[in-house]
Amino acid sequence: MHFFRSKAFRQLKKNRLAIAGIIFILALFVIAALAPYIAPYNPYQTDFFRTLEGPSRQHLLGTDDLGRDVLSRIIHGARISITIGFISVAIGLAVGVPIGAISGYYGGKIDILVQRLVDIMMAFPGMLLAIIIVSVMGVGLVNAMIAVGIVSIPTYIRLVRGSVLSIKNNEFVEAAKALGVRESKIIFKHVLPHCLAPIIVQSSLQVGAAILWAAGLGFLGLGAQAPIPEWGAMLSQGRGYIRTAHHVTTYPGLAIMLTVLGFNLFGDGLRDALDPKMSRD
């Protein structure tokens, strides 16, 4: 509750683009939560007599190549995309934050080893690394989430390491050492709480990136498999009809674009609110 009375919250409320992003994200959560009740049709229900129909009163966004309602599949796909985004970010946080904190706090050989491993991982483009991981682990939605989560780990390691390096020599850390506080307690109860702002901002931006990467894997056939209504997989299934029935790919593509945009607008606004020096105003 303290955040809602803080200067950062007041600054966030002034950012109209950030508010627009928040509204869209909240709407997406509501749609995902109520998907079984607001979707006009079963997303898996086929009708071979109504394939590739354009938008109409019966099917507001048309039907796909199997006669399934595109709107219903997009609504149910929101659940999958949100799940992908948050689980992937959770994996990155769970692994990257403690490793980054330990690397920055102890330094020396531990830091050198961790940073060289990070350099190796970051030498690969994110999507390429995700493709390699999925190829090794096997195709599927769960493995795609794990792969996207692994790809985000180096980002969190570097972010937290940099924050810890700027904090670990502060007086309150030296005082805790002088009092004989265990180093593990100093790291996780005294140092890391001061790194929360950049971690929160990065996580809000990373959700959108995770959704985009997972959609890319789905488009390549490495993520969610048919008949799961995942937006990237829907794009892949409809690409053969882009000239004759563009609605099959247009609307899932718009869903991906707007979702990623919403998280990016929110993340940018949160960054400006939590770190005024980064403000573009």
GROMACS .gro file of N, CA and C in nm, residues 84 134 138-145 213-226 228 230 232-233:
model
   84
   84ILE      N    1   0.272  -1.800  -2.035
   84ILE     CA    2   0.408  -1.806  -2.091
   84ILE      C    3   0.492  -1.691  -2.038
  134VAL      N    4   1.520  -2.542  -2.725
  134VAL     CA    5   1.401  -2.623  -2.756
  134VAL      C    6   1.438  -2.743  -2.841
  138GLY      N    7   1.328  -3.066  -2.675
  138GLY     CA    8   1.210  -3.120  -2.742
  138GLY      C    9   1.104  -3.015  -2.762
  139VAL      N   10   1.022  -3.035  -2.865
  139VAL     CA   11   0.919  -2.939  -2.902
  139VAL      C   12   0.803  -2.945  -2.803
  140GLY      N   13   0.745  -2.830  -2.771
  140GLY     CA   14   0.629  -2.828  -2.684
  140GLY      C   15   0.617  -2.696  -2.610
  141LEU      N   16   0.499  -2.667  -2.558
  141LEU     CA   17   0.473  -2.541  -2.490
  141LEU      C   18   0.556  -2.527  -2.363
  142VAL      N   19   0.562  -2.632  -2.283
  142VAL     CA   20   0.637  -2.625  -2.156
  142VAL      C   21   0.785  -2.601  -2.183
  143ASN      N   22   0.841  -2.673  -2.278
  143ASN     CA   23   0.983  -2.654  -2.310
  143ASN      C   24   1.009  -2.516  -2.369
  144ALA      N   25   0.912  -2.463  -2.442
  144ALA     CA   26   0.927  -2.328  -2.496
  144ALA      C   27   0.933  -2.225  -2.383
  145MET      N   28   0.848  -2.242  -2.280
  145MET     CA   29   0.852  -2.151  -2.165
  145MET      C   30   0.986  -2.160  -2.093
  213TRP      N   31   0.886  -1.382  -2.790
  213TRP     CA   32   0.976  -1.494  -2.823
  213TRP      C   33   0.900  -1.626  -2.830
  214ALA      N   34   0.806  -1.647  -2.736
  214ALA     CA   35   0.728  -1.771  -2.737
  214ALA      C   36   0.640  -1.777  -2.861
  215ALA      N   37   0.586  -1.662  -2.902
  215ALA     CA   38   0.507  -1.658  -3.025
  215ALA      C   39   0.593  -1.692  -3.145
  216GLY      N   40   0.718  -1.644  -3.144
  216GLY     CA   41   0.811  -1.678  -3.252
  216GLY      C   42   0.839  -1.827  -3.258
  217LEU      N   43   0.858  -1.888  -3.140
  217LEU     CA   44   0.880  -2.033  -3.136
  217LEU      C   45   0.756  -2.108  -3.185
  218GLY      N   46   0.638  -2.057  -3.145
  218GLY     CA   47   0.515  -2.119  -3.191
  218GLY      C   48   0.498  -2.107  -3.341
  219PHE      N   49   0.537  -1.993  -3.396
  219PHE     CA   50   0.528  -1.972  -3.541
  219PHE      C   51   0.619  -2.069  -3.616
  220LEU      N   52   0.734  -2.099  -3.557
  220LEU     CA   53   0.830  -2.191  -3.620
  220LEU      C   54   0.794  -2.338  -3.595
  221GLY      N   55   0.688  -2.362  -3.520
  221GLY     CA   56   0.647  -2.499  -3.492
  221GLY      C   57   0.722  -2.563  -3.377
  222LEU      N   58   0.794  -2.481  -3.297
  222LEU     CA   59   0.874  -2.534  -3.187
  222LEU      C   60   0.809  -2.512  -3.051
  223GLY      N   61   0.701  -2.434  -3.048
  223GLY     CA   62   0.633  -2.405  -2.922
  223GLY      C   63   0.506  -2.484  -2.908
  224ALA      N   64   0.395  -2.412  -2.883
  224ALA     CA   65   0.265  -2.478  -2.869
  224ALA      C   66   0.229  -2.551  -2.998
  225GLN      N   67   0.174  -2.670  -2.981
  225GLN     CA   68   0.138  -2.753  -3.095
  225GLN      C   69  -0.014  -2.754  -3.113
  226ALA      N   70  -0.056  -2.777  -3.239
  226ALA     CA   71  -0.199  -2.784  -3.270
  226ALA      C   72  -0.264  -2.893  -3.185
  228ILE      N   73  -0.373  -2.637  -2.984
  228ILE     CA   74  -0.368  -2.535  -2.878
  228ILE      C   75  -0.379  -2.395  -2.941
  230GLU      N   76  -0.261  -2.098  -2.933
  230GLU     CA   77  -0.154  -2.004  -2.899
  230GLU      C   78  -0.133  -1.910  -3.017
  232GLY      N   79   0.114  -1.742  -3.163
  232GLY     CA   80   0.219  -1.769  -3.260
  232GLY      C   81   0.187  -1.889  -3.347
  233ALA      N   82   0.132  -1.993  -3.287
  233ALA     CA   83   0.092  -2.111  -3.362
  233ALA      C   84  -0.022  -2.078  -3.459
   0.00000   0.00000   0.00000
